[in-house]
PDB file of C-alpha atoms in Angstrom:
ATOM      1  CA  UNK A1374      54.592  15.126 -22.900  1.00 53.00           C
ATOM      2  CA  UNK A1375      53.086  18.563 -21.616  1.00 58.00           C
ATOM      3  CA  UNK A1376      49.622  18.380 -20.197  1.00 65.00           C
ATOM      4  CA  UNK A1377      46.947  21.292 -20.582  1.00 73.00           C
ATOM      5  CA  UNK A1378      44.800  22.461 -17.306  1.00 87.00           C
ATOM      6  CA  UNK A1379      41.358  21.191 -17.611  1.00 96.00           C
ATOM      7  CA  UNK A1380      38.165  21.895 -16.674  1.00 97.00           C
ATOM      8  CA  UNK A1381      36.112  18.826 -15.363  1.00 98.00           C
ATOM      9  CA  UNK A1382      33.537  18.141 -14.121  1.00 97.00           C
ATOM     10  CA  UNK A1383      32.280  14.810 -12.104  1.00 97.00           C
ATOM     11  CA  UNK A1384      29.326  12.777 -11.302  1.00 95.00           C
ATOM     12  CA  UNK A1385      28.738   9.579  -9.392  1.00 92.00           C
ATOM     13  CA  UNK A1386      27.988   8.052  -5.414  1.00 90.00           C
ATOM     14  CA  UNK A1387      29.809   9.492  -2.534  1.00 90.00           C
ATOM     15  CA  UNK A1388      33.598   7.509  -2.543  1.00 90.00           C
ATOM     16  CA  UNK A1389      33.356   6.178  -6.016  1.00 92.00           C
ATOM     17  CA  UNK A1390      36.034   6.450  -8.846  1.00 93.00           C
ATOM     18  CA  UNK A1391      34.704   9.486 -10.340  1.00 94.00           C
ATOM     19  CA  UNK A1392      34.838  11.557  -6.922  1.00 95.00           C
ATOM     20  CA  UNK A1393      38.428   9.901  -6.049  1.00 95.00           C
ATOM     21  CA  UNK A1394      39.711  11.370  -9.662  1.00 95.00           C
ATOM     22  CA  UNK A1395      38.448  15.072  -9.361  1.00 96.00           C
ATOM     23  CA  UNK A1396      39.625  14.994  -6.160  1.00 96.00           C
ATOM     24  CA  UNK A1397      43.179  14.207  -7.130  1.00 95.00           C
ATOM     25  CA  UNK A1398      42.634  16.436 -10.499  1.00 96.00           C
ATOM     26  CA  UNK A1399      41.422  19.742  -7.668  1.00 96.00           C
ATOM     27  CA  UNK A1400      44.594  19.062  -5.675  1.00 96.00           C
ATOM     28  CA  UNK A1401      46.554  19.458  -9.108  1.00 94.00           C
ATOM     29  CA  UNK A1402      45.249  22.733  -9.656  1.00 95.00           C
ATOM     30  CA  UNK A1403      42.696  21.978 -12.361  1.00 97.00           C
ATOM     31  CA  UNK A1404      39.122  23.343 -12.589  1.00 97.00           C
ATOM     32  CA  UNK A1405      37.261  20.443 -11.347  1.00 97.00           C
ATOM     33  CA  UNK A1406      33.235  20.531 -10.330  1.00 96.00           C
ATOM     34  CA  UNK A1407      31.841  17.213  -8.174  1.00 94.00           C
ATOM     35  CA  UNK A1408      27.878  16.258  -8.210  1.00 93.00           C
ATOM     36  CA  UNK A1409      27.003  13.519  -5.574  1.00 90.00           C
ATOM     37  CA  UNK A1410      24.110  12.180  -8.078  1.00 84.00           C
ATOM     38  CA  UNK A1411      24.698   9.432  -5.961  1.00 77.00           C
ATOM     39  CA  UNK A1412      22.183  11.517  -3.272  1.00 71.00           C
ATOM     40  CA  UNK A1413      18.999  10.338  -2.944  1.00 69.00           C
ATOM     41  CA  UNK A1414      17.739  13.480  -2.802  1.00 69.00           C
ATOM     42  CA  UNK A1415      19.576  14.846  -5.531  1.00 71.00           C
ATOM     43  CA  UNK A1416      17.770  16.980  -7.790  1.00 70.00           C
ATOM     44  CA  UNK A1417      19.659  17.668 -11.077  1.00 69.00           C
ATOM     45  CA  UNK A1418      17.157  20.228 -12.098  1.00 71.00           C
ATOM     46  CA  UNK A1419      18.353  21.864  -8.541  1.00 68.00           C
ATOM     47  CA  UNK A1420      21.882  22.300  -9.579  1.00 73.00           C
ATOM     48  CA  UNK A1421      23.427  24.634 -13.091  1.00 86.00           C
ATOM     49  CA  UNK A1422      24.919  20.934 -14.499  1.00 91.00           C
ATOM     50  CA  UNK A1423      24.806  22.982 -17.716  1.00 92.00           C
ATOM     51  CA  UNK A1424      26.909  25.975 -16.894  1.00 95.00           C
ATOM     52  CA  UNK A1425      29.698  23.884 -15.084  1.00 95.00           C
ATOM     53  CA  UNK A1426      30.008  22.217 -18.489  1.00 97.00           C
ATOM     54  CA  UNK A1427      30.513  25.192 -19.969  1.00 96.00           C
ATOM     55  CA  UNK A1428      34.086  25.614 -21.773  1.00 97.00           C
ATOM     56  CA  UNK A1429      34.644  21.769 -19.851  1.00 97.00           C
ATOM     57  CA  UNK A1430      37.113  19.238 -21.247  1.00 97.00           C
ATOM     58  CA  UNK A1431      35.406  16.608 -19.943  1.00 98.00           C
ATOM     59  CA  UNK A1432      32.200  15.789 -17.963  1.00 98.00           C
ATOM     60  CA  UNK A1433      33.057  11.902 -15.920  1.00 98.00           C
ATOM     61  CA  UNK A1434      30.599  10.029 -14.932  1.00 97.00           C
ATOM     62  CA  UNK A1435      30.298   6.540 -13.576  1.00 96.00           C
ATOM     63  CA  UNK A1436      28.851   3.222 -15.214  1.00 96.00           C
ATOM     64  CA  UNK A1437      27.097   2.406 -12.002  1.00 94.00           C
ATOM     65  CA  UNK A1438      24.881   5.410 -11.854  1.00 93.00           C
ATOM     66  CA  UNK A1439      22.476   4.070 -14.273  1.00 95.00           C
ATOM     67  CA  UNK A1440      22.264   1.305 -11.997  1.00 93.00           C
ATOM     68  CA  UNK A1441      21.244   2.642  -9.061  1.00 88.00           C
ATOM     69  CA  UNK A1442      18.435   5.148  -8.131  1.00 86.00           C
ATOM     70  CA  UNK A1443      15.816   6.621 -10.329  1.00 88.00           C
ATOM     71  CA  UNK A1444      17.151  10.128  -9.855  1.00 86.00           C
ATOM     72  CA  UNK A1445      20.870   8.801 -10.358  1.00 89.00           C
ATOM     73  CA  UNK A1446      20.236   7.392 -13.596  1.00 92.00           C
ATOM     74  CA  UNK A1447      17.996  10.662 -14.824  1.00 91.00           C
ATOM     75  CA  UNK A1448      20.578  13.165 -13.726  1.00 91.00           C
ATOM     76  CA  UNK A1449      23.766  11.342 -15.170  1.00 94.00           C
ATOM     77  CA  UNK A1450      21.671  11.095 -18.978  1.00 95.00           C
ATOM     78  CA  UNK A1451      20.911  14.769 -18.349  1.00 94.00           C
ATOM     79  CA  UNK A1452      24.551  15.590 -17.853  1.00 95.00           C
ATOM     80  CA  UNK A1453      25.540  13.661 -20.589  1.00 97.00           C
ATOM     81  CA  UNK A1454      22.774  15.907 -23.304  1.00 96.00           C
ATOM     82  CA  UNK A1455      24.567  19.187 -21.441  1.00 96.00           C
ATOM     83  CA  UNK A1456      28.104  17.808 -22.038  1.00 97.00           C
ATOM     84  CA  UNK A1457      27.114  17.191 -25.905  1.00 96.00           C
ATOM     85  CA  UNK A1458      25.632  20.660 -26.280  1.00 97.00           C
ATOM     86  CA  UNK A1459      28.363  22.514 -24.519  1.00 97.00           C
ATOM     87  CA  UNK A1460      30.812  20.301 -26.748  1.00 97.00           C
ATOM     88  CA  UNK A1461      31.997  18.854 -23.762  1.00 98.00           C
ATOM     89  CA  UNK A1462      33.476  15.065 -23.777  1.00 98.00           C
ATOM     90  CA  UNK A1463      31.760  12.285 -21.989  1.00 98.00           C
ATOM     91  CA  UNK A1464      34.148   9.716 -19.904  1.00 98.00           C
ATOM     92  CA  UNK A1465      32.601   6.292 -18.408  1.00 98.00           C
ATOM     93  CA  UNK A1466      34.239   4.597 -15.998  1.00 97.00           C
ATOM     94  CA  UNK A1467      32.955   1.371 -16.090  1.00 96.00           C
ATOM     95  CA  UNK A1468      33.008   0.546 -12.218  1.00 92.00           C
ATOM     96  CA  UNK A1469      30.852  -2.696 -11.874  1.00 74.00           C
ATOM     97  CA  UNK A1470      29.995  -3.307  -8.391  1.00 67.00           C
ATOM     98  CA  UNK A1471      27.117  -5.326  -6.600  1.00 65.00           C
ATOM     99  CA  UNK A1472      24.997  -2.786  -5.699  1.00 79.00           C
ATOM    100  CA  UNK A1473      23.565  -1.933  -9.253  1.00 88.00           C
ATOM    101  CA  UNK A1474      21.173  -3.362 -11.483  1.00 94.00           C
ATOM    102  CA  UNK A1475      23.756  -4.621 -13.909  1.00 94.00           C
ATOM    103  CA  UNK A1476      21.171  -4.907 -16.841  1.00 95.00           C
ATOM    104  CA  UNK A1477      19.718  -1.961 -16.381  1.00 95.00           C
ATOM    105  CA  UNK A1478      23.085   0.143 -16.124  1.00 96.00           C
ATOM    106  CA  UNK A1479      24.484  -1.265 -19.125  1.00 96.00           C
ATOM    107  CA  UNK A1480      21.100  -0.945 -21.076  1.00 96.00           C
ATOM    108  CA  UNK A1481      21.074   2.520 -20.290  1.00 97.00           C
ATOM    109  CA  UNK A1482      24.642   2.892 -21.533  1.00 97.00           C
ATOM    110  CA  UNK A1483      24.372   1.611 -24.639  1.00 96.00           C
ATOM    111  CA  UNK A1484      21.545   3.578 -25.620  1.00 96.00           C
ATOM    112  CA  UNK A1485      23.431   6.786 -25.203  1.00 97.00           C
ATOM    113  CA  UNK A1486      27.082   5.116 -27.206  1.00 96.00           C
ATOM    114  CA  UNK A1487      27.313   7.730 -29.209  1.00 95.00           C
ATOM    115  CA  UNK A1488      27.608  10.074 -26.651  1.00 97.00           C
ATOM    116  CA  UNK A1489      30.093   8.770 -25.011  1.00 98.00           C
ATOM    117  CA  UNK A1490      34.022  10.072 -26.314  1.00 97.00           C
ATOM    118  CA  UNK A1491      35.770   7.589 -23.854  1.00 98.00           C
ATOM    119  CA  UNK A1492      35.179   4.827 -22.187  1.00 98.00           C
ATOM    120  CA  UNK A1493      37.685   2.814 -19.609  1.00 97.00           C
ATOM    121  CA  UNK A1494      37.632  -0.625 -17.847  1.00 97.00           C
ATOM    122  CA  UNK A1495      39.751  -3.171 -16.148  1.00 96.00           C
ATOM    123  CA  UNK A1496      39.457  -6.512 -17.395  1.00 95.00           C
ATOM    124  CA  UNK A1497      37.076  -7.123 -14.968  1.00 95.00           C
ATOM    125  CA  UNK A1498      34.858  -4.580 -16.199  1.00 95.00           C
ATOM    126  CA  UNK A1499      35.515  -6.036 -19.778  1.00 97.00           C
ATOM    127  CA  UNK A1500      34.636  -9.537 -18.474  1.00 96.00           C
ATOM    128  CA  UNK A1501      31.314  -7.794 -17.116  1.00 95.00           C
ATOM    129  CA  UNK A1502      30.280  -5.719 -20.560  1.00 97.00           C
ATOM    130  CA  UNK A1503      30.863  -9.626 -22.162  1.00 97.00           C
ATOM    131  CA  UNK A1504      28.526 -11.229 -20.245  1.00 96.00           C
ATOM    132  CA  UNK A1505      25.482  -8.496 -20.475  1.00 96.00           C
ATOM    133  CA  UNK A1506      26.146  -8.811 -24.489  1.00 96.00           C
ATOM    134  CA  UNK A1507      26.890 -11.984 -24.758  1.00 96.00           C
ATOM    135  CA  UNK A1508      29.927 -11.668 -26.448  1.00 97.00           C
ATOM    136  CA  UNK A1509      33.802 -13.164 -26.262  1.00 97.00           C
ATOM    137  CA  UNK A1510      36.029 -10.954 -24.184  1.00 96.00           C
ATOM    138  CA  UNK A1511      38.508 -10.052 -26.626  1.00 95.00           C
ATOM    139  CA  UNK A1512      35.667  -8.715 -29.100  1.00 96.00           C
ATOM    140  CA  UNK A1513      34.799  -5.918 -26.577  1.00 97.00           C
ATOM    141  CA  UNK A1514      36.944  -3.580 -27.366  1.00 97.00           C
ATOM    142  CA  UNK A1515      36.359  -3.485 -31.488  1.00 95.00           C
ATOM    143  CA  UNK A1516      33.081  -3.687 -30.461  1.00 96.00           C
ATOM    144  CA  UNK A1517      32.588  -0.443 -28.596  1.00 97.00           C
ATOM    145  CA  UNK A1518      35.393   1.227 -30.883  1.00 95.00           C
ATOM    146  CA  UNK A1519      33.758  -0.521 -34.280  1.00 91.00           C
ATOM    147  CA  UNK A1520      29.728  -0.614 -33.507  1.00 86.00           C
ATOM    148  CA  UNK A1521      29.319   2.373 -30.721  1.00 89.00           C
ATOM    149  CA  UNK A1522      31.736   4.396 -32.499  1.00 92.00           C
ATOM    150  CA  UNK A1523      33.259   5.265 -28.994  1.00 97.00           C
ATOM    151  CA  UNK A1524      35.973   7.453 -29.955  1.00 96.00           C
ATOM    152  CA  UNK A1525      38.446   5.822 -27.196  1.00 97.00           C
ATOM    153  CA  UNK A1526      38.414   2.624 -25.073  1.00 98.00           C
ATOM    154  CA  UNK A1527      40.390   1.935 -22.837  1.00 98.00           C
ATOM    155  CA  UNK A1528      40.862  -1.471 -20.954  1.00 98.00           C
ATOM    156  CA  UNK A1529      43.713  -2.232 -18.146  1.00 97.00           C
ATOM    157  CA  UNK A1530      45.148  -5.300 -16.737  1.00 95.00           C
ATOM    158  CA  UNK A1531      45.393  -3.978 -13.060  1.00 91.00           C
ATOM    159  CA  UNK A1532      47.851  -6.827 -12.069  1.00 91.00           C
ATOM    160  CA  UNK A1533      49.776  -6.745 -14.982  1.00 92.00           C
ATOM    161  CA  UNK A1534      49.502  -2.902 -15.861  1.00 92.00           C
ATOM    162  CA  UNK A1535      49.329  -4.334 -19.284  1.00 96.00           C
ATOM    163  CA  UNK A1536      46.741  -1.869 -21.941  1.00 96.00           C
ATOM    164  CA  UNK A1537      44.812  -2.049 -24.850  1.00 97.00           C
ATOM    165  CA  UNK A1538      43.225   0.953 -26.397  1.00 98.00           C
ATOM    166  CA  UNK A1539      41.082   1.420 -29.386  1.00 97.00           C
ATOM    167  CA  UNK A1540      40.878   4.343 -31.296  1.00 97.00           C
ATOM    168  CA  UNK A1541      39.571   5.340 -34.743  1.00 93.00           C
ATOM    169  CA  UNK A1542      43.577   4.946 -36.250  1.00 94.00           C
ATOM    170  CA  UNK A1543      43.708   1.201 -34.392  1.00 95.00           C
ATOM    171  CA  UNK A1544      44.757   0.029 -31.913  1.00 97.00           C
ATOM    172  CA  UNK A1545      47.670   0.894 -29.292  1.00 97.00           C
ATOM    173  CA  UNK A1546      48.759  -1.941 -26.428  1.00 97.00           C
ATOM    174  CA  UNK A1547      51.847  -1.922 -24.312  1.00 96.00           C
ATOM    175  CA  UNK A1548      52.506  -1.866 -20.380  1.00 95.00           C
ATOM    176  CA  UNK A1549      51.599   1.160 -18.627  1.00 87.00           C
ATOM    177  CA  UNK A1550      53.419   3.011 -16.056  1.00 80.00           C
ATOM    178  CA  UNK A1551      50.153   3.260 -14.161  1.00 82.00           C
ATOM    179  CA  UNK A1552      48.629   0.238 -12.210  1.00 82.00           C
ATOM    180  CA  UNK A1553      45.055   1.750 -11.445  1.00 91.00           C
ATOM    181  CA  UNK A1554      42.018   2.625 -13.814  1.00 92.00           C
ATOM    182  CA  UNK A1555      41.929   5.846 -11.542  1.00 93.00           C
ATOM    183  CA  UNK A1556      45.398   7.104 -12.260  1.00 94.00           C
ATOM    184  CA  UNK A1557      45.266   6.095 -15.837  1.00 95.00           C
ATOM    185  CA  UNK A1558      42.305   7.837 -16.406  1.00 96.00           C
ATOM    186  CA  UNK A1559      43.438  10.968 -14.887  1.00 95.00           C
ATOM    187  CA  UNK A1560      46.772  10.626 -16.608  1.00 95.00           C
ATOM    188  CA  UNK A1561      44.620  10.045 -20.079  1.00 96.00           C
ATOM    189  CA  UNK A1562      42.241  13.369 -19.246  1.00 96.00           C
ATOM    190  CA  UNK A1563      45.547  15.414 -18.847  1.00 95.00           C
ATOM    191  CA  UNK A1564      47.314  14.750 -22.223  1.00 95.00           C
ATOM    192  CA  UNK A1565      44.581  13.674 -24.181  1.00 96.00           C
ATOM    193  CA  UNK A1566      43.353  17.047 -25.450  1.00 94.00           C
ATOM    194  CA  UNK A1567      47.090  18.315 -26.308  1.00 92.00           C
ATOM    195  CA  UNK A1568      47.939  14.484 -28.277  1.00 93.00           C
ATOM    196  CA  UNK A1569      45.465  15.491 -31.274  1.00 92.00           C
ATOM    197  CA  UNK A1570      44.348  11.799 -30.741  1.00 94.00           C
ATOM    198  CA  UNK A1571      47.350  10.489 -33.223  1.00 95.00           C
ATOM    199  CA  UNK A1572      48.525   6.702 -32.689  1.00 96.00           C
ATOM    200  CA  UNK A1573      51.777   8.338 -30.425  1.00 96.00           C
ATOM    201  CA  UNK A1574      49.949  10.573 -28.535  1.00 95.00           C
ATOM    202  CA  UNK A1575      47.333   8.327 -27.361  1.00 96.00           C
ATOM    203  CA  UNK A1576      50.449   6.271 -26.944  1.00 96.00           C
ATOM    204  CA  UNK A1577      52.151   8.908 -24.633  1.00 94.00           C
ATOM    205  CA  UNK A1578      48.893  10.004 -23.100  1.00 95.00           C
ATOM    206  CA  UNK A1579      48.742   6.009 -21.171  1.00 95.00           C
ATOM    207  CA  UNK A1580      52.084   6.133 -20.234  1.00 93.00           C
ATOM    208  CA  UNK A1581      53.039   3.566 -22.832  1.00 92.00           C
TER     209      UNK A1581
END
């Protein structure tokens, strides 16, 4: 399955997922653009988020940041109304960690669903979103897909590389070739936009 060259661009804390991925996406030869919102001095209203958007793929941003600072959480929902306007998909990673409000963060997630085009977890990150709603594991998925109308999501068994995805034609599970959230992801944001988001090329785009 051919890939296209995208344009990215990437917000989160110095070392996270998000910064690993564009990383590994620059080194490929794609246009990739990296905010550290992650700062404490970062100032979105410093920094053109809105023109790197411009003609982006994808803008990918991490769960956590809505967890964290003040000015994390502000420039990552800014971001997100740039990526909408410039027609520009939104990726979560959900990357639950210790250092976050975990309320808060998923709160703040949840009231901006329907501008999200993709969201991706392990099952550890699907254990997490089932606890804040208080609902059985194996409902998260339809639930995001179903209620949030989250165009893809995308949940990984890191030990077993076994996947589930959601998607508005159903459902697609299978073992993937990839054993990380951070190379699935980046395998995802390669084929997705050329798949045209039929049942095989969402299959194809996971490696499955």
């Amino acid at each position: 399955m051919e890939s296209t060259r995208i344009k990215i661009v990437g917000m989160g804390s110095k070392g996270g997922i998000a910064m690993q991925m564009v990383a590994d996406l620059d080194a490929s030869g794609h246009d990739c653009t990296w905010f550290n919102a992650g700062d404490e001095n970062f100032d979105h209203s410093k920094f053109d988020v809105r023109s790197s958007l411009s003609g982006a793929h994808w803008l990918l941003i991490e769960a956590s940041s809505f967890g964290k600072s003040e000015s994390a959480a502000s420039a990552t929902g800014a971001a997100m109304v740039f990526a909408e306007l410039e027609g520009a998909k939104t990726v979560v990673i959900v990357d639950e960690g210790e250092n976050m409000d975990s309320d808060r963060a998923w709160g703040s997630i949840v009231e901006r669903i329907r501008q999200i085009g993709f969201i991706s977890m392990t099952s550890e990150g699907r254990s997490w979103i089932a606890r804040l709603e208080g609902v059985d594991e194996k409902s998260v998925g339809d639930l995001l897909r179903s209620r949030g109308l989250v165009s893809i999501v995308a949940i990984l068994d890191v030990h077993s590389g076994r996947i589930e995805i959601h998607h508005s034609l159903g459902v697609e599970t299978g073992v993937s070739d990839r054993r990380s959230m951070q190379s699935l992801v980046g395998r995802m944001l390669l084929h997705l936009p050329s798949s045209s988001y039929s049942n095989e090329g969402i299959r194809r785009s996971a490696g499955i």
